[in-house]
Amino acid sequence: MKRTHNFNAGPAAIPLAVLEKAQSELIDFKGTGMSVMELSHRSKPYEDVHNKASELMRELMGIPDEYEVLFLQGGASLQFAMIPMNFQKSGSPAHFVMSGVWSEKALSEAQKLGETAIVASSKEQQYTFVPEIFEDPSEGSYIHITSNNTIYGTQWKTFPKTKLPLVADMSSDIMSRKIDVNQFSLIYAGAQKNLGPSGVTVVIVKKEMLENANQDIPSILKYETHSKQNSLYNTPPTFAIYMLSLVLEWIKEQGGLAAIEELNERKAQIIYSCIDSSGGFYRGHAKKESRSDMNITFTLENEELTKAFLKESKDRGFSGLNGHRSIGGCRASAYNAVPLEACEALAEFMAEFQKKHR
């Protein structure tokens, strides 16, 4: 079977080795005579999977003991509401740095639950850059950022040191590079970009935050509930967590985040170099200082060429190069599982297409 060059933005590519491992264990997981999907979430075989996933998260990201690692459901979109429900205090605004659509969605949910403020925004500039420099507020509940913006192809290169707790949506670049977890009070990420299939959301939260969380909310929406129950308060997405564990094993086998980061930078540069050397035939959306290594966004000289590019790329075995429906254009999402060879093949196709249509 010939596999496609998968540049989908999410659900996204999963390492072939992980898929093959899951395939080999699908019917009989470690001699249980059952699939991992059939195991009780209270059983010892599943408990081992669950705990291993948490341990690998801690090991690979260097997560200190002062933090909890939670496996939740509902995607990052549920976190837009859970975070203010738990941590937004009366008379104490939640602050937002606006860098794209997902920042807007997070702000919209928080506005329904309490006072909010925008400390910086690049919206008027079509979100072509991340507003990394802003006046640091000294009062409020927390500051929220989106570390990588899938739709616009921008990414924080350095994270702000803030007086207030820093909260980050890292759905599209978690595990793609080394970060200092200590800079954040809460990190959350849907799994479907770099961690595995959709269905599980990882939350890394400082225990100190939990101690000061709001209590008058439903139990299922309290982080404390899931922390006390090792993310087993209700039936977790067991297969998604199993797949996440396999992906984390794969990352470790590649050499950890240092090696992954180096490779991701190489992959992105191959495609950006093609854009930059095209003489304007390809036009990147993001300003160079804010370019994402995960989502490379670009347009062509006109809409007719863009449509031709997308059609010919599909015929050549490339998948997922359409830009987001809200802005159009093209987007190559080069997440961890996208191999270097796929990026090289895309750059080669882009050069051929330009030569053919110029």
XYZ file of C-alpha atoms in Angstrom:
358
model
C 0.000 0.000 0.000
C 1.271 3.455 -0.914
C 0.718 5.976 1.867
C -0.049 9.602 1.078
C 2.115 12.587 2.010
C -0.157 13.660 4.875
C -0.076 17.415 5.614
C -3.499 17.528 7.283
C -3.867 20.107 10.040
C -5.675 17.767 12.420
C -6.514 15.025 12.900
C -3.036 14.695 11.523
C -0.320 12.212 10.650
C 0.559 9.491 13.150
C 3.959 7.772 12.930
C 3.748 4.649 10.770
C 5.650 2.656 13.404
C 2.973 3.574 15.952
C 0.155 2.504 13.638
C 1.883 -0.802 12.979
C 2.418 -1.401 16.705
C -1.242 -0.669 17.420
C -2.240 -2.957 14.545
C -0.195 -5.839 15.968
C -1.816 -5.437 19.400
C -5.326 -4.568 18.251
C -6.992 -7.945 18.778
C -4.927 -9.322 21.654
C -3.335 -6.693 23.912
C -0.399 -8.194 25.809
C -1.971 -11.648 26.140
C -5.254 -10.433 27.637
C -7.287 -11.962 24.815
C -8.930 -8.556 24.369
C -8.282 -5.377 22.468
C -7.109 -2.440 24.553
C -10.463 -0.888 23.554
C -12.230 -3.695 25.403
C -10.283 -3.501 28.664
C -11.921 -2.162 31.790
C -10.449 1.204 32.654
C -10.148 -0.134 36.216
C -8.088 -3.167 35.153
C -4.379 -3.584 35.801
C -3.438 -3.874 32.091
C -5.127 -0.566 31.305
C -3.830 1.069 34.489
C -0.301 0.319 33.270
C -1.025 2.011 29.925
C -2.566 5.022 31.649
C 0.289 5.537 34.090
C 2.948 4.988 31.444
C 1.457 7.751 29.317
C 1.641 10.140 32.266
C 5.199 9.102 33.120
C 6.381 9.595 29.535
C 4.776 13.039 29.402
C 6.695 13.997 32.522
C 9.964 12.518 31.285
C 9.910 14.013 27.793
C 8.735 17.489 28.783
C 10.591 17.662 32.103
C 7.373 18.247 34.043
C 8.151 18.892 37.738
C 6.373 17.172 40.619
C 4.584 20.452 41.376
C 2.366 19.828 38.356
C -0.470 17.408 37.661
C -0.811 15.666 34.303
C -4.451 15.077 33.388
C -6.106 13.227 30.508
C -9.501 14.779 29.769
C -12.143 14.770 27.045
C -13.912 17.503 25.104
C -10.903 18.791 23.179
C -9.241 22.163 23.627
C -12.646 23.764 23.042
C -13.902 22.484 26.403
C -10.801 23.958 28.028
C -11.818 27.389 26.739
C -14.699 27.137 29.223
C -13.151 24.994 31.977
C -10.224 27.330 32.564
C -12.308 30.424 33.382
C -14.820 28.304 35.312
C -12.028 27.085 37.558
C -9.710 30.079 37.769
C -11.452 33.298 36.770
C -12.149 35.285 39.945
C -14.824 37.907 40.489
C -13.427 41.387 39.874
C -10.174 39.912 38.597
C -10.032 39.898 34.794
C -8.649 37.096 32.669
C -6.170 38.613 30.204
C -5.736 37.439 26.600
C -3.087 37.852 23.935
C -4.921 37.649 20.614
C -2.995 35.880 17.855
C -5.663 34.015 15.899
C -9.046 32.331 15.750
C -8.430 30.000 18.714
C -7.500 32.976 20.905
C -10.795 34.531 19.871
C -12.722 31.399 20.816
C -10.980 31.171 24.198
C -11.765 34.831 24.891
C -15.390 34.412 23.832
C -15.970 31.636 26.371
C -14.256 33.548 29.188
C -16.375 36.622 28.470
C -19.495 34.604 29.295
C -18.122 33.786 32.736
C -16.487 36.964 33.977
C -14.399 40.022 33.300
C -11.778 39.857 30.530
C -9.179 42.114 28.976
C -7.055 42.048 25.806
C -3.426 42.920 26.507
C -2.158 42.615 22.921
C -3.512 41.692 19.482
C -2.364 41.333 15.885
C -5.910 41.056 14.508
C -5.776 44.365 12.642
C -2.703 43.037 10.817
C -4.595 39.871 9.751
C -2.786 37.881 12.459
C 0.436 37.879 10.441
C 2.565 37.876 13.604
C 2.503 37.006 17.281
C 2.432 40.086 19.553
C 5.109 38.776 21.900
C 5.824 42.159 23.528
C 3.074 43.653 25.665
C 2.558 45.509 28.927
C 2.502 42.842 31.629
C -0.579 43.289 33.843
C -0.014 43.005 37.574
C -3.638 42.335 38.507
C -5.998 39.679 37.215
C -6.729 35.957 37.275
C -4.315 34.779 34.570
C -2.896 35.538 31.108
C -3.865 33.276 28.214
C -1.824 32.715 25.044
C -2.017 30.340 22.065
C 1.492 29.032 21.437
C 0.946 28.124 17.775
C -1.742 29.355 15.404
C -2.723 26.659 12.925
C -4.875 28.822 10.664
C -2.425 31.700 10.205
C 0.848 29.800 10.551
C 2.381 31.812 13.396
C 4.154 30.628 16.536
C 5.568 32.086 19.726
C 9.362 31.872 19.589
C 9.965 32.966 23.178
C 7.354 32.892 25.910
C 6.636 35.893 28.141
C 7.613 36.010 31.781
C 4.459 37.237 33.494
C 3.482 38.325 36.984
C 0.148 36.535 36.693
C -0.272 32.778 36.063
C 0.462 32.027 32.402
C -1.970 29.698 30.620
C -1.141 28.309 27.168
C -3.113 26.484 24.522
C -0.403 24.279 22.961
C -2.701 22.054 20.936
C -0.738 22.358 17.711
C 2.889 22.456 18.853
C 3.122 20.537 22.120
C 5.975 17.991 22.006
C 7.415 19.654 18.897
C 10.198 21.460 20.777
C 11.739 21.866 24.191
C 10.008 24.290 26.545
C 10.392 25.263 30.189
C 7.200 24.029 31.828
C 7.989 26.130 34.902
C 7.066 29.266 32.948
C 3.432 28.156 32.866
C 0.718 27.576 35.415
C -1.400 25.576 32.986
C -0.779 24.032 29.564
C -3.494 22.297 27.572
C -3.491 20.511 24.238
C -5.818 18.450 22.107
C -3.954 15.308 21.054
C -4.788 15.259 17.359
C -1.730 17.166 16.089
C 1.437 15.765 17.701
C 0.230 13.382 20.403
C -1.999 10.880 18.629
C -5.636 10.569 17.537
C -8.438 12.882 18.582
C -10.346 12.009 21.732
C -8.013 12.935 24.573
C -6.852 16.332 25.804
C -3.737 16.721 27.931
C -3.749 19.276 30.747
C -0.587 20.100 32.701
C -1.554 22.210 35.682
C 0.314 23.553 38.680
C -0.951 22.106 41.949
C -0.913 25.607 43.428
C -3.526 26.637 40.854
C -5.785 23.775 41.915
C -5.600 24.819 45.554
C -7.036 28.236 44.689
C -9.621 27.103 42.136
C -13.317 27.975 42.260
C -15.430 25.313 43.970
C -19.015 26.170 43.007
C -18.977 24.399 39.644
C -20.067 20.883 38.576
C -17.697 18.137 39.696
C -16.989 16.895 36.158
C -15.739 20.380 35.232
C -13.347 20.723 38.186
C -9.691 19.981 37.513
C -9.396 18.958 41.157
C -11.901 16.143 40.565
C -9.751 14.616 37.839
C -6.520 15.240 39.727
C -7.730 13.325 42.780
C -8.908 10.404 40.607
C -5.813 10.124 38.364
C -8.007 11.141 35.391
C -10.241 8.120 36.092
C -13.233 9.924 37.609
C -15.302 8.672 34.694
C -14.436 6.345 31.812
C -11.486 7.937 29.977
C -10.857 7.682 26.217
C -8.789 4.543 26.743
C -7.792 3.834 23.144
C -6.731 7.458 22.543
C -4.592 7.371 25.706
C -3.063 4.063 24.599
C -2.192 5.617 21.227
C -0.795 8.697 22.959
C 1.462 6.428 25.005
C 2.743 4.743 21.836
C 3.441 8.132 20.230
C 5.376 9.233 23.313
C 7.442 6.043 23.138
C 8.168 6.861 19.495
C 9.280 10.411 20.380
C 11.627 8.991 22.991
C 13.060 6.555 20.438
C 13.733 9.455 18.040
C 15.976 11.070 20.658
C 13.468 13.095 22.627
C 12.398 16.691 22.124
C 15.857 18.021 21.272
C 16.065 15.728 18.241
C 12.412 16.308 17.322
C 12.877 20.077 17.453
C 15.951 19.985 15.231
C 14.169 17.846 12.642
C 11.053 20.035 12.700
C 13.152 23.126 12.036
C 14.781 21.400 9.046
C 11.426 20.293 7.640
C 9.912 23.755 7.905
C 12.973 25.450 6.413
C 12.831 23.227 3.325
C 9.340 24.507 2.522
C 9.956 28.119 3.581
C 13.072 28.231 1.391
C 10.945 27.221 -1.568
C 8.499 30.038 -0.791
C 11.216 32.646 -0.255
C 13.079 31.779 -3.451
C 9.979 31.816 -5.654
C 10.108 35.536 -6.455
C 6.579 36.081 -5.199
C 5.000 33.112 -6.962
C 4.378 31.693 -3.474
C 3.592 34.219 -0.750
C 3.849 33.336 2.908
C 1.140 34.670 5.223
C 3.196 34.990 8.405
C 5.961 37.504 9.002
C 9.322 35.749 9.114
C 9.940 36.437 12.808
C 6.671 34.655 13.732
C 6.694 31.776 11.264
C 5.422 28.469 12.585
C 7.450 25.296 12.194
C 4.212 23.329 12.404
C 1.878 25.085 9.964
C 3.350 26.672 6.843
C 0.723 28.946 5.283
C 0.972 30.508 1.837
C -0.968 31.682 -1.204
C -0.175 31.824 -4.908
C -0.365 34.772 -7.295
C -4.100 34.341 -7.891
C -7.058 32.145 -6.979
C -6.946 30.246 -10.266
C -3.355 29.161 -9.627
C -4.193 28.215 -6.045
C -6.987 25.898 -7.210
C -4.687 24.352 -9.827
C -1.959 23.856 -7.233
C -4.302 22.068 -4.841
C -5.711 19.844 -7.589
C -2.313 18.873 -8.987
C -0.884 18.279 -5.510
C -3.713 15.880 -4.722
C -3.072 14.037 -7.988
C 0.569 13.716 -6.956
C -0.267 12.062 -3.621
C -0.303 15.040 -1.248
C -3.150 15.365 1.248
C -4.360 18.243 3.411
C -2.728 21.209 1.654
C -5.912 23.309 1.583
C -5.819 26.373 3.782
C -8.412 26.728 6.524
C -11.892 27.404 5.156
C -11.948 30.817 6.887
C -8.981 32.263 4.949
C -8.334 29.921 2.015
C -4.927 29.598 0.381
C -2.624 26.686 1.174
C -1.227 25.173 4.350
C 1.320 22.443 4.927
C 1.155 21.103 8.473
C 4.518 19.492 9.141
C 3.856 17.941 12.541
C 6.227 15.503 14.251
C 4.967 12.452 12.360
C 5.376 14.058 8.921
C 8.688 12.648 7.647
C 11.479 14.772 6.195
C 11.005 13.014 2.861
C 7.436 14.313 2.597
C 8.631 17.907 3.038
C 11.359 17.378 0.455
C 8.798 15.918 -1.953
C 6.491 18.904 -1.410
C 9.281 21.414 -2.066
C 10.187 19.542 -5.243
C 6.563 19.599 -6.398
C 6.269 23.323 -5.588
C 9.364 24.070 -7.704
C 8.001 21.992 -10.607
C 4.598 23.660 -10.375
C 6.147 27.114 -10.457
C 8.285 26.248 -13.487
C 5.233 24.849 -15.271
C 2.888 27.764 -14.574
C 5.156 30.800 -14.597
